[in-house]
PDB file of C-alpha atoms in Angstrom:
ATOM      1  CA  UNK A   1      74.045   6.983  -2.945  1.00  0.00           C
ATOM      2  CA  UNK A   2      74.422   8.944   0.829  1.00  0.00           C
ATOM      3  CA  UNK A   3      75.161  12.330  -0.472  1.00  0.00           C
ATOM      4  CA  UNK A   4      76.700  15.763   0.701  1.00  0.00           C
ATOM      5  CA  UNK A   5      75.322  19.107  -0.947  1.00  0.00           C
ATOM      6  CA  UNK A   6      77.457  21.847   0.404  1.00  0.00           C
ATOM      7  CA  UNK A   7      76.157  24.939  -0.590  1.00  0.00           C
ATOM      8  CA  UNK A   8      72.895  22.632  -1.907  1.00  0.00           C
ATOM      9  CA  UNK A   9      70.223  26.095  -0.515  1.00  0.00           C
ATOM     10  CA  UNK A  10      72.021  28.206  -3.400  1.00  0.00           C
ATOM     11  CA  UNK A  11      70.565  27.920  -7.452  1.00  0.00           C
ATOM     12  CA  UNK A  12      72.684  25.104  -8.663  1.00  0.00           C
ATOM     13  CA  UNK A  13      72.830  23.364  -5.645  1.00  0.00           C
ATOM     14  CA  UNK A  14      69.162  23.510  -5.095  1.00  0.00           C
ATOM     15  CA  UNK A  15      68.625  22.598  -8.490  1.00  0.00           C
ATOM     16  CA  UNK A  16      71.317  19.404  -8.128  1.00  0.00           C
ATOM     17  CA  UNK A  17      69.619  18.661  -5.120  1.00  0.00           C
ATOM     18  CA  UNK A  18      66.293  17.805  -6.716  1.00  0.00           C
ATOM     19  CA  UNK A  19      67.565  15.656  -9.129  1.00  0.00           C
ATOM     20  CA  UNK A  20      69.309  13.520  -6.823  1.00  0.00           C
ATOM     21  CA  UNK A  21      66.360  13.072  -4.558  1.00  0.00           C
ATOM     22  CA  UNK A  22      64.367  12.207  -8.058  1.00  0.00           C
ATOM     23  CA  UNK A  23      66.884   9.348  -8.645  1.00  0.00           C
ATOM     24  CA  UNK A  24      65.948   7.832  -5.182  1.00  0.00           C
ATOM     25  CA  UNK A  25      69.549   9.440  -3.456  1.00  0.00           C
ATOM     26  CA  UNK A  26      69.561  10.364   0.316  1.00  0.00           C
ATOM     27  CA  UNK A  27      70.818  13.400   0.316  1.00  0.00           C
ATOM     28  CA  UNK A  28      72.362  16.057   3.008  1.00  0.00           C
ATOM     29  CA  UNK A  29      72.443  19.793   2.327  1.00  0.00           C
ATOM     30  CA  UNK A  30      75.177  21.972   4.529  1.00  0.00           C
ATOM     31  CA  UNK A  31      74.200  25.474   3.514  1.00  0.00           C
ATOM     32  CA  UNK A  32      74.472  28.458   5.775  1.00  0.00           C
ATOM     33  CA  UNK A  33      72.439  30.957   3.974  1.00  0.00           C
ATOM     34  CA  UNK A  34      75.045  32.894   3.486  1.00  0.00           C
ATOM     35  CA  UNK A  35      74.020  33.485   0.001  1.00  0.00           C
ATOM     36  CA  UNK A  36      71.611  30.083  -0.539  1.00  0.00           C
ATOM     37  CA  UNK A  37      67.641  30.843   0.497  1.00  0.00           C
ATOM     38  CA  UNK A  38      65.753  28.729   2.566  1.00  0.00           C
ATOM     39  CA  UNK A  39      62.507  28.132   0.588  1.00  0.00           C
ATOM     40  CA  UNK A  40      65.085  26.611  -2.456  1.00  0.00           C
ATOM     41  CA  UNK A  41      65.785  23.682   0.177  1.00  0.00           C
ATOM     42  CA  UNK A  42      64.238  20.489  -0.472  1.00  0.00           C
ATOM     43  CA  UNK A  43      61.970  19.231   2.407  1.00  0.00           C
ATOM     44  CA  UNK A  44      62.450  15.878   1.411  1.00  0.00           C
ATOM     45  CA  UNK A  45      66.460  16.270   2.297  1.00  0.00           C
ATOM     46  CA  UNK A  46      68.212  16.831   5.468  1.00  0.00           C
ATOM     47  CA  UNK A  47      69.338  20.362   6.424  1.00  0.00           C
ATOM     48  CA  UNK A  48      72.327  21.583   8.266  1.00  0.00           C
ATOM     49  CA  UNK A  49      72.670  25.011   8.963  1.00  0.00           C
ATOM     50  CA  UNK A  50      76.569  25.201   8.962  1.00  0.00           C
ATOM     51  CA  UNK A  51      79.194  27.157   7.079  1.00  0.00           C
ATOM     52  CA  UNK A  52      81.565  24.774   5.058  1.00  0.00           C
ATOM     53  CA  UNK A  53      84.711  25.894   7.493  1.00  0.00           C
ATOM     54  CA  UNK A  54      83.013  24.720  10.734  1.00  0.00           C
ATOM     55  CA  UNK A  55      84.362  21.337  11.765  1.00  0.00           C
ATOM     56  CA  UNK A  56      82.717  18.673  10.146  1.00  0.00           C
ATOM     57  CA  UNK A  57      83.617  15.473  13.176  1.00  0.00           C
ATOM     58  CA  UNK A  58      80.113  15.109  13.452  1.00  0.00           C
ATOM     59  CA  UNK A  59      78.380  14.626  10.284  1.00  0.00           C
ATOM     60  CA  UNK A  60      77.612  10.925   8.434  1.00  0.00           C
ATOM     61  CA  UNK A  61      79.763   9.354   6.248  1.00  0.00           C
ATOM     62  CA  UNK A  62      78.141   9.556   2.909  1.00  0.00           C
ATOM     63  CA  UNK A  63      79.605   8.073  -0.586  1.00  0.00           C
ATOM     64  CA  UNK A  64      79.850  11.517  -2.810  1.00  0.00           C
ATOM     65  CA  UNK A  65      80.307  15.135  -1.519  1.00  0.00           C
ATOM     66  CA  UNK A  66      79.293  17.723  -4.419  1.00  0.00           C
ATOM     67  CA  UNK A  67      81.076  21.073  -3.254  1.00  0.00           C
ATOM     68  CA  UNK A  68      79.121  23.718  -4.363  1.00  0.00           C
ATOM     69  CA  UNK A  69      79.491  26.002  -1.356  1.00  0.00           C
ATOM     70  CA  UNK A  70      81.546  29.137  -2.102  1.00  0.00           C
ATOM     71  CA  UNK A  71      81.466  33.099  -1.842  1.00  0.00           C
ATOM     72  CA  UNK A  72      80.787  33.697  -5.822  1.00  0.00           C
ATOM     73  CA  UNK A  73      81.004  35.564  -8.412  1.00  0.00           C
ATOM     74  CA  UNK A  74      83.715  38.381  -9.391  1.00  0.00           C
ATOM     75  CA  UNK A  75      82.727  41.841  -8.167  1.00  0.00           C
ATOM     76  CA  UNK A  76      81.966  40.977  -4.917  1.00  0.00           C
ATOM     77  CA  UNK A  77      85.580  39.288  -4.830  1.00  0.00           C
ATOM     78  CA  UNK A  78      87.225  42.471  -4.993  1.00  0.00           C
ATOM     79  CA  UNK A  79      85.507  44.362  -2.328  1.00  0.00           C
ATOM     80  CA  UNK A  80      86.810  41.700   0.322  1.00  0.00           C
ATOM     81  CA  UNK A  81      89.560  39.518  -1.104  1.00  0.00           C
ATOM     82  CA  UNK A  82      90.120  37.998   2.228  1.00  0.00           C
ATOM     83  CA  UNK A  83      86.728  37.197   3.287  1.00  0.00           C
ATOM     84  CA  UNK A  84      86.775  35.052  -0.549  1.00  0.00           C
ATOM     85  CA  UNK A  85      90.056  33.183   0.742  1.00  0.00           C
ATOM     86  CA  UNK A  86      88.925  32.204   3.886  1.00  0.00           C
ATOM     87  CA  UNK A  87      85.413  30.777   1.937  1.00  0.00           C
ATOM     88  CA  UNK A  88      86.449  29.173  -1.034  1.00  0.00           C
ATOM     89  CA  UNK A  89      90.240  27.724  -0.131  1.00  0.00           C
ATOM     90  CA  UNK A  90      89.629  27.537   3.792  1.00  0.00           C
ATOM     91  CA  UNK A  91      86.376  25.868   3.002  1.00  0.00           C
ATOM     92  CA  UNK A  92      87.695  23.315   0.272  1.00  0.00           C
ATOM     93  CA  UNK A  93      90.357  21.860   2.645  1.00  0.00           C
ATOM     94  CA  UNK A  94      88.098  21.277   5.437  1.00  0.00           C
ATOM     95  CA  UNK A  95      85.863  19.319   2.832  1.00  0.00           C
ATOM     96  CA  UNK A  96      88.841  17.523   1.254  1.00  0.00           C
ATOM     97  CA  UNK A  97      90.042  16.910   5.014  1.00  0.00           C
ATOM     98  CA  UNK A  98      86.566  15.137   5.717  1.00  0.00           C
ATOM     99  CA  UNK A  99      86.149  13.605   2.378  1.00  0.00           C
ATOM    100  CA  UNK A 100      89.787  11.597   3.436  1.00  0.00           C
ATOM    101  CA  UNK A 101      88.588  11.190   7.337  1.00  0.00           C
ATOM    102  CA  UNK A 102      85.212   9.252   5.700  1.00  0.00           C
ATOM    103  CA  UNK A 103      86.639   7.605   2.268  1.00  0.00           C
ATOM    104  CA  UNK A 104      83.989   9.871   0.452  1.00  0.00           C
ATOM    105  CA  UNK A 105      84.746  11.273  -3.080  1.00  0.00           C
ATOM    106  CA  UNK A 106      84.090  14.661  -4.127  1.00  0.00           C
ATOM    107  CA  UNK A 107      82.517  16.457  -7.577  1.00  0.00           C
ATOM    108  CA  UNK A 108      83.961  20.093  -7.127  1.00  0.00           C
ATOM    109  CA  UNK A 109      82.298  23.110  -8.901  1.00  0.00           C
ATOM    110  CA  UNK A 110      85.304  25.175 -10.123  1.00  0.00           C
ATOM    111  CA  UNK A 111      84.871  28.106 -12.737  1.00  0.00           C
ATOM    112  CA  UNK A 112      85.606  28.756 -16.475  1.00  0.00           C
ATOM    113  CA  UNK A 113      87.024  32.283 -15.431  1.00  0.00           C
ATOM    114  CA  UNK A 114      90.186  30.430 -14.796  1.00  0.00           C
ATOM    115  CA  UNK A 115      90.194  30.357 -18.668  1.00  0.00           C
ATOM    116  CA  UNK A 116      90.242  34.605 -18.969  1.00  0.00           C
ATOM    117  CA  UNK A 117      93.116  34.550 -16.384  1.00  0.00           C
ATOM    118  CA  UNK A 118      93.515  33.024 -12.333  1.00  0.00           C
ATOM    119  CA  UNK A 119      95.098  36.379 -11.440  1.00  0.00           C
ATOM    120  CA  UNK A 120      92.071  38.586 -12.733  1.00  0.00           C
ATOM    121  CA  UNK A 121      90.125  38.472  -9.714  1.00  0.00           C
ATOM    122  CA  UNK A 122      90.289  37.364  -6.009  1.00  0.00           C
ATOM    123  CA  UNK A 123      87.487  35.027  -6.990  1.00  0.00           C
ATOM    124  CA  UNK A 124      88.698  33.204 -10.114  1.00  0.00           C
ATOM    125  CA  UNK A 125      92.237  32.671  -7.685  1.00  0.00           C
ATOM    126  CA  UNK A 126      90.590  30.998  -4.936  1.00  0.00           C
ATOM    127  CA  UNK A 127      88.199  28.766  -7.215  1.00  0.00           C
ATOM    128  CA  UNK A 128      91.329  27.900  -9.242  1.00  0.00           C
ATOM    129  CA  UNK A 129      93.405  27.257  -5.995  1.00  0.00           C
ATOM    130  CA  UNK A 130      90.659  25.198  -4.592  1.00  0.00           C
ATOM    131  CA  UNK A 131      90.865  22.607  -7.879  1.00  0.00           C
ATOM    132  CA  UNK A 132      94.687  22.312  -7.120  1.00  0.00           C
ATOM    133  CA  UNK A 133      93.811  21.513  -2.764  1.00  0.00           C
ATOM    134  CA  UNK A 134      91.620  18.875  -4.932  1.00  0.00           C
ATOM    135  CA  UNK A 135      94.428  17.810  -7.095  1.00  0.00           C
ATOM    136  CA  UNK A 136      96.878  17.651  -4.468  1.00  0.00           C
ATOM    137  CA  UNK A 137      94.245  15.584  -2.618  1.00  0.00           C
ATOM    138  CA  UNK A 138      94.059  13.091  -4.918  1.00  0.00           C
ATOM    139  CA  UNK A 139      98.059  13.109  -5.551  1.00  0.00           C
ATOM    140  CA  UNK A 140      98.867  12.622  -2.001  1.00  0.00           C
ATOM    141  CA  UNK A 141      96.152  10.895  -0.206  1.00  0.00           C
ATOM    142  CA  UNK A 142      94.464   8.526  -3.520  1.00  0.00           C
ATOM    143  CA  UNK A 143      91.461  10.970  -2.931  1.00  0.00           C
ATOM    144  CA  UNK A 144      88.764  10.476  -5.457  1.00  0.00           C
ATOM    145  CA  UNK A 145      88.151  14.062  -6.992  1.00  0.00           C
ATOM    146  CA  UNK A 146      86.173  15.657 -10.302  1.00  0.00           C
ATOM    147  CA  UNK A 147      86.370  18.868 -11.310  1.00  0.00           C
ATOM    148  CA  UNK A 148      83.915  21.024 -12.896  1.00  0.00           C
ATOM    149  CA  UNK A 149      83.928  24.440 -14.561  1.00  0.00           C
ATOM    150  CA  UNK A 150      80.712  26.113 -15.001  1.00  0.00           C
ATOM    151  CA  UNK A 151      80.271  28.279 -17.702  1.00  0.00           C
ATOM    152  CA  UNK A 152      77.483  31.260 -17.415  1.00  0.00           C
ATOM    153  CA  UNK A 153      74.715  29.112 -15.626  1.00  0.00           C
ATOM    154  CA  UNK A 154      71.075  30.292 -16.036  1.00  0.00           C
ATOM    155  CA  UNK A 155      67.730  28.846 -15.291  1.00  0.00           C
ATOM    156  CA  UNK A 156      65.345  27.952 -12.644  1.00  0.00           C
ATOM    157  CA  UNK A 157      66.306  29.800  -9.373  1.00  0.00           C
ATOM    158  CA  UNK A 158      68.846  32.016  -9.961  1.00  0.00           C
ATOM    159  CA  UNK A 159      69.467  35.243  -8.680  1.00  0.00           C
ATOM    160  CA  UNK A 160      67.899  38.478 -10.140  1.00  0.00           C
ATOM    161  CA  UNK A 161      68.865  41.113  -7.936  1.00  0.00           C
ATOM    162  CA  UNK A 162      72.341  41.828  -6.292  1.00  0.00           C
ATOM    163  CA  UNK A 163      75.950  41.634  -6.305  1.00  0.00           C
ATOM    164  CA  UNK A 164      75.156  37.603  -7.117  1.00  0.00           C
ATOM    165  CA  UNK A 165      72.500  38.016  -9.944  1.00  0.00           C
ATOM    166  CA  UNK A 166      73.282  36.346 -13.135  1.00  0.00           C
ATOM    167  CA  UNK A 167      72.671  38.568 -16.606  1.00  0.00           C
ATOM    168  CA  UNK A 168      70.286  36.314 -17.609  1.00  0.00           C
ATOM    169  CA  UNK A 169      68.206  37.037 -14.342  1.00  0.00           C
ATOM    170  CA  UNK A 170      68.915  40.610 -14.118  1.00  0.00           C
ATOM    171  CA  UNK A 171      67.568  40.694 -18.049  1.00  0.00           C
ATOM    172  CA  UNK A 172      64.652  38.850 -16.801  1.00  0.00           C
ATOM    173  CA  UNK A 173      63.858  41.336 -13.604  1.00  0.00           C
ATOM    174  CA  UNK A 174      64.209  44.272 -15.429  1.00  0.00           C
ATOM    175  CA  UNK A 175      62.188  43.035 -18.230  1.00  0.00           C
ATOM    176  CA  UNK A 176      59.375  42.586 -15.628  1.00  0.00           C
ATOM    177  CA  UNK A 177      59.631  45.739 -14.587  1.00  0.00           C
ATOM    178  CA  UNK A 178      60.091  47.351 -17.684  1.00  0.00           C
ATOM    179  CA  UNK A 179      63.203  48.791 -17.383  1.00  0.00           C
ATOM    180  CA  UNK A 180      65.883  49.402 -19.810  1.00  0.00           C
ATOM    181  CA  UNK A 181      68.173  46.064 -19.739  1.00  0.00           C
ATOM    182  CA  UNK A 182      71.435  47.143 -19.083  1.00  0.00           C
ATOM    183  CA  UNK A 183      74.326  45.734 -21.301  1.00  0.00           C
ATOM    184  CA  UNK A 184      78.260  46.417 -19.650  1.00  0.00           C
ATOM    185  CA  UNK A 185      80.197  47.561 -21.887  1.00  0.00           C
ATOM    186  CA  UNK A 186      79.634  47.773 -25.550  1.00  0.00           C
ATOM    187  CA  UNK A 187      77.364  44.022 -25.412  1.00  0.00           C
ATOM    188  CA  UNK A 188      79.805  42.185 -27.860  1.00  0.00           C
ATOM    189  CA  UNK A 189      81.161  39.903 -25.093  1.00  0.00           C
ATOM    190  CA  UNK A 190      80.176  36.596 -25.418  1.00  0.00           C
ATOM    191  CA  UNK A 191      79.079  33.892 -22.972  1.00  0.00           C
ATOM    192  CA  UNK A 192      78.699  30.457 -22.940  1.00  0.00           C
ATOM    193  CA  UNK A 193      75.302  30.589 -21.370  1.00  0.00           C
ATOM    194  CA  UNK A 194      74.285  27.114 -20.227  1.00  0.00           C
ATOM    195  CA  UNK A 195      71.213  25.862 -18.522  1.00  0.00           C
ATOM    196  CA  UNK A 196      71.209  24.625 -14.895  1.00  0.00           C
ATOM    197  CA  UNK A 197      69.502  21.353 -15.956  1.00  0.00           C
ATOM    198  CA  UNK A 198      72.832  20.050 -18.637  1.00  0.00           C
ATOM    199  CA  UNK A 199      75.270  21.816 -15.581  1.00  0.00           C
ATOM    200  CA  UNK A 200      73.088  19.083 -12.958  1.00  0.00           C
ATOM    201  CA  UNK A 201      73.201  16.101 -15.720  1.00  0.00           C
ATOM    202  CA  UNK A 202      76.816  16.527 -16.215  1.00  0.00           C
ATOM    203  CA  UNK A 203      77.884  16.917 -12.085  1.00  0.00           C
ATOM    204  CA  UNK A 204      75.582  13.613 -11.210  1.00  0.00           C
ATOM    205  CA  UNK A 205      77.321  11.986 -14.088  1.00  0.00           C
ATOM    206  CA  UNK A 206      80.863  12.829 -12.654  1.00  0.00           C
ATOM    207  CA  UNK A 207      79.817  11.721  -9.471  1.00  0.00           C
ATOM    208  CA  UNK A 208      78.909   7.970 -10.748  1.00  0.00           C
ATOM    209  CA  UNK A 209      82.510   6.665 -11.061  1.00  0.00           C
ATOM    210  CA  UNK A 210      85.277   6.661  -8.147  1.00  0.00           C
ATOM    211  CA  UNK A 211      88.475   6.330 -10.421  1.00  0.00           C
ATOM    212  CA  UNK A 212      88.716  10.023 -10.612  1.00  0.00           C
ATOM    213  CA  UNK A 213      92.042  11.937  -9.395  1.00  0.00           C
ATOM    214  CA  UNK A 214      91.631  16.046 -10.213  1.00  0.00           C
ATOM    215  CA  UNK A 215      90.084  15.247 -13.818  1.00  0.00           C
ATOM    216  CA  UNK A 216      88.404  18.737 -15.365  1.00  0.00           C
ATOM    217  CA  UNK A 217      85.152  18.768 -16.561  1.00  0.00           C
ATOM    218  CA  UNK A 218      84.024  21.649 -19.005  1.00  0.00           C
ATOM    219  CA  UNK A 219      80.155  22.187 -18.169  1.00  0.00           C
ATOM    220  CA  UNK A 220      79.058  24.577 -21.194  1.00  0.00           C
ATOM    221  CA  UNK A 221      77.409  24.513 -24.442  1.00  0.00           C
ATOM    222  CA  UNK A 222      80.473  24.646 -26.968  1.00  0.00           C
ATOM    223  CA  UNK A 223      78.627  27.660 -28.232  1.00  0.00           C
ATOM    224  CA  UNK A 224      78.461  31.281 -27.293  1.00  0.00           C
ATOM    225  CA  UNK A 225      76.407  34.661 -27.795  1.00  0.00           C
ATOM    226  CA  UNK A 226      77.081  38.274 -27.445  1.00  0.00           C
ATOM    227  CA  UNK A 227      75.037  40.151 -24.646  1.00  0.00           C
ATOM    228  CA  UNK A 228      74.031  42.400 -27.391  1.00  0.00           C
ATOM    229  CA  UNK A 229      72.295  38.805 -29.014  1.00  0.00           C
ATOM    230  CA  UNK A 230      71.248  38.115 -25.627  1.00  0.00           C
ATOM    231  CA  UNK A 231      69.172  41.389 -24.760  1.00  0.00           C
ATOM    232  CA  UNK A 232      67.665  41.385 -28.699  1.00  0.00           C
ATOM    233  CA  UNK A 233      65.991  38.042 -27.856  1.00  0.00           C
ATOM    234  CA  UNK A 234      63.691  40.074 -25.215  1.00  0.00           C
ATOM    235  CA  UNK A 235      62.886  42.444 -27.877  1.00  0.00           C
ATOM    236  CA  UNK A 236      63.123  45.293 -25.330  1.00  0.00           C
ATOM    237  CA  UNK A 237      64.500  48.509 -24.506  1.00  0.00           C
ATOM    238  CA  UNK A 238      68.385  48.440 -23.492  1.00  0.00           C
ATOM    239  CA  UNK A 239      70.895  50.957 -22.445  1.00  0.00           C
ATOM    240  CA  UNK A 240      74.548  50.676 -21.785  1.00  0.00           C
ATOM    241  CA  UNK A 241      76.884  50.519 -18.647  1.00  0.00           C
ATOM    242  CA  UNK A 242      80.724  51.066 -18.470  1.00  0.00           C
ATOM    243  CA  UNK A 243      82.732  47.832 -18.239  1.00  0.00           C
ATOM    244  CA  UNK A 244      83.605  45.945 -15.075  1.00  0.00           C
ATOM    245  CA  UNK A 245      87.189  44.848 -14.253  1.00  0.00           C
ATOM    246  CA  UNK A 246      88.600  41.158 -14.142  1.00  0.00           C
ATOM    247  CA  UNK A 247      85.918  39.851 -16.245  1.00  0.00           C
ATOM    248  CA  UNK A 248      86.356  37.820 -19.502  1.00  0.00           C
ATOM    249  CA  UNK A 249      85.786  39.062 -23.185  1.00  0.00           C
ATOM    250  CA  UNK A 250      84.917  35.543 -24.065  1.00  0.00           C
ATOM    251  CA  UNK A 251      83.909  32.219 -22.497  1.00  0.00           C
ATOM    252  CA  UNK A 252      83.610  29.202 -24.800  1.00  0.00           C
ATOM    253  CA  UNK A 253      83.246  25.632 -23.175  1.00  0.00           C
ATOM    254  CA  UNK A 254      85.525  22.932 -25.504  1.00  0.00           C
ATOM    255  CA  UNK A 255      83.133  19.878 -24.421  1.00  0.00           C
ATOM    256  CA  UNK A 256      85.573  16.891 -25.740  1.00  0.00           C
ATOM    257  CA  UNK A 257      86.704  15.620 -22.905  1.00  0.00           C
ATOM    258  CA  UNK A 258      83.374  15.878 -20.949  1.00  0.00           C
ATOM    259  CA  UNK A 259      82.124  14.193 -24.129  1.00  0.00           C
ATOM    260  CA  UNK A 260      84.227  11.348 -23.987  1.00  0.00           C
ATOM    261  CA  UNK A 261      84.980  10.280 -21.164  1.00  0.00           C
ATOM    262  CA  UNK A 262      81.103  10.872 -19.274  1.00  0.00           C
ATOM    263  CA  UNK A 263      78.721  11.235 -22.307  1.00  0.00           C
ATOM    264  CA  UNK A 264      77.835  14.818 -21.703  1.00  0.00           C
ATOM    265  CA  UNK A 265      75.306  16.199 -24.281  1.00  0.00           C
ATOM    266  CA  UNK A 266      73.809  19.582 -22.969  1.00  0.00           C
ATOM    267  CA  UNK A 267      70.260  19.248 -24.431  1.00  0.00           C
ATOM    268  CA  UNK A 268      68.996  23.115 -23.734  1.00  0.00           C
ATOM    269  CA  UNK A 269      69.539  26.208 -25.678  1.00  0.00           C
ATOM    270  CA  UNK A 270      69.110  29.966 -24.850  1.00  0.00           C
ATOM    271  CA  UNK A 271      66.970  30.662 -27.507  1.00  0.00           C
ATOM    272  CA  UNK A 272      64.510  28.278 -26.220  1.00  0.00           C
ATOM    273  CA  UNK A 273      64.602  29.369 -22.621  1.00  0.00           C
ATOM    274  CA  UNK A 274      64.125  32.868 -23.660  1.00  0.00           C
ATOM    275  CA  UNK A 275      61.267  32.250 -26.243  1.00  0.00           C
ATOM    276  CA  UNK A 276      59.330  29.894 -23.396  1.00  0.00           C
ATOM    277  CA  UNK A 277      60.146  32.602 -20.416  1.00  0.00           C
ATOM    278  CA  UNK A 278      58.242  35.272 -22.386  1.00  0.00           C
ATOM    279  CA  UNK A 279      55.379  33.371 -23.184  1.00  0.00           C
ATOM    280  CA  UNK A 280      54.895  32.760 -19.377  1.00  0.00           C
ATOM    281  CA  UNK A 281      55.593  36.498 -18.682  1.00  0.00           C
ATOM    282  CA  UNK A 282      53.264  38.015 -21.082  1.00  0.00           C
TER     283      UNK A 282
END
């Protein structure tokens, strides 16, 4: 297959971007850097250095867009609602707009924090808003679109410092440095933490048939652990930070339709990721 990456310089979309160059794709990153690094960009793919709302006249046609591009996570949402519009719903129209112009069909990373409540954050509103500009896409104009909702991705490449690191990598960076790992709240949350690898299996396996019109895809594990569970796996020192608004007491991933209808099986497990990360780190 020709395909788009948007956002394919950022941790899942680097990771995505592998795999489809491993199964023989041609593949085209647009990443701006915004948020995505350089060195995570394949040198085997093609690179353009353009934000997702710049006009897109000139690029190839390809067969499948995968839409990763978007200003994430929560508490950066809040700081600058506006600039999280613009991004994620300005940005998802002009790919929708090009996927039409080109009779390409898009796999579009949503979020499960649409499940703890749209209106929560700036964030979780856009990302949900940007599935129903996909919807309404499909509805209108016989656009072929997927929908997936990530739930609490960890793994190869993500981010350990910042407004944008994951708890999994900020665990992992303070471990390193032997630092207390800091647990919001009082730790009894619970996550559905899932591994990069099942999220890229189950977006490459969306992207295989063209008969889809604003279908959502639950990426997750169908299982879930407490921070608290998560931190004793390191067997370190921890201390605890008050809570953060607009973010979820609970994210659990109910996998039956993914199951059905494209075969998904997430094959990793947190336990194992943890146990195999401190054996390298010792």
């Amino acid at each position: 297959m020709r395909t788009l990456v948007t956002g394919g310089a950022g941790f899942v979309g680097s990771n995505l971007v592998d795999r489809l160059i491993e199964k023989g794709h041609d593949v085209t990153i647009l990443d701006n850097l915004l948020t995505g690094k350089k060195e995570n960009i394949n040198p085997k793919a093609k690179w353009i250095n353009m934000d997702v709302r710049d006009s897109l006249e000139d690029l190839e046609k390809v067969d499948v867009i995968f839409h990763l591009a978007a200003l994430a996570r929560i508490q950066p949402s809040f700081k600058n609602p506006a600039e999280s519009f613009d991004i994620n719903l300005g940005g998802t129209v002009n790919i929708c707009e090009f996927a039409r112009k080109s009779g390409a069909r898009i796999v579009y990373a949503g979020s499960s924090s649409f499940y703890a409540g749209p209106y929560l954050n700036p964030y979780s509103f856009t990302k949900w808003q940007s599935e129903e500009v996909c919807k309404m896409y499909s509805e209108v104009y016989d656009l072929p679109t997927a929908i997936a909702r990530f739930f609490n991705v960890y793994g190869y490449r993500q981010t350990f410092e910042g407004a944008y690191a994951t708890v999994v990598g900020i665990f992992e960076r303070q471990y390193r440095d032997n630092e207390p790992l800091t647990i919001t709240d009082d730790g009894e949350q619970r996550r559905d933490f899932t591994h990069v690898d099942d999220i890229v299996s189950g977006l490459i396996k969306m992207s295989e048939d063209d008969n889809w019109r604003g279908e959502i895809f639950n990426l997750g594990t169908g299982k879930n652990h407490s921070i608290n569970e998560l931190a004793s796996l390191y067997n370190h020192q921890t201390t605890y930070i008050p809570k953060r608004p607009g973010e979820a007491r609970i994210t659990l991933a109910d996998l039956s339709f993914s199951k059905e209808k494209l075969n998904y099986e997430p094959s990793k497990t947190l336990e194992n990721y943890v146990k195999n990360w401190l054996e390298e780190n010792k």
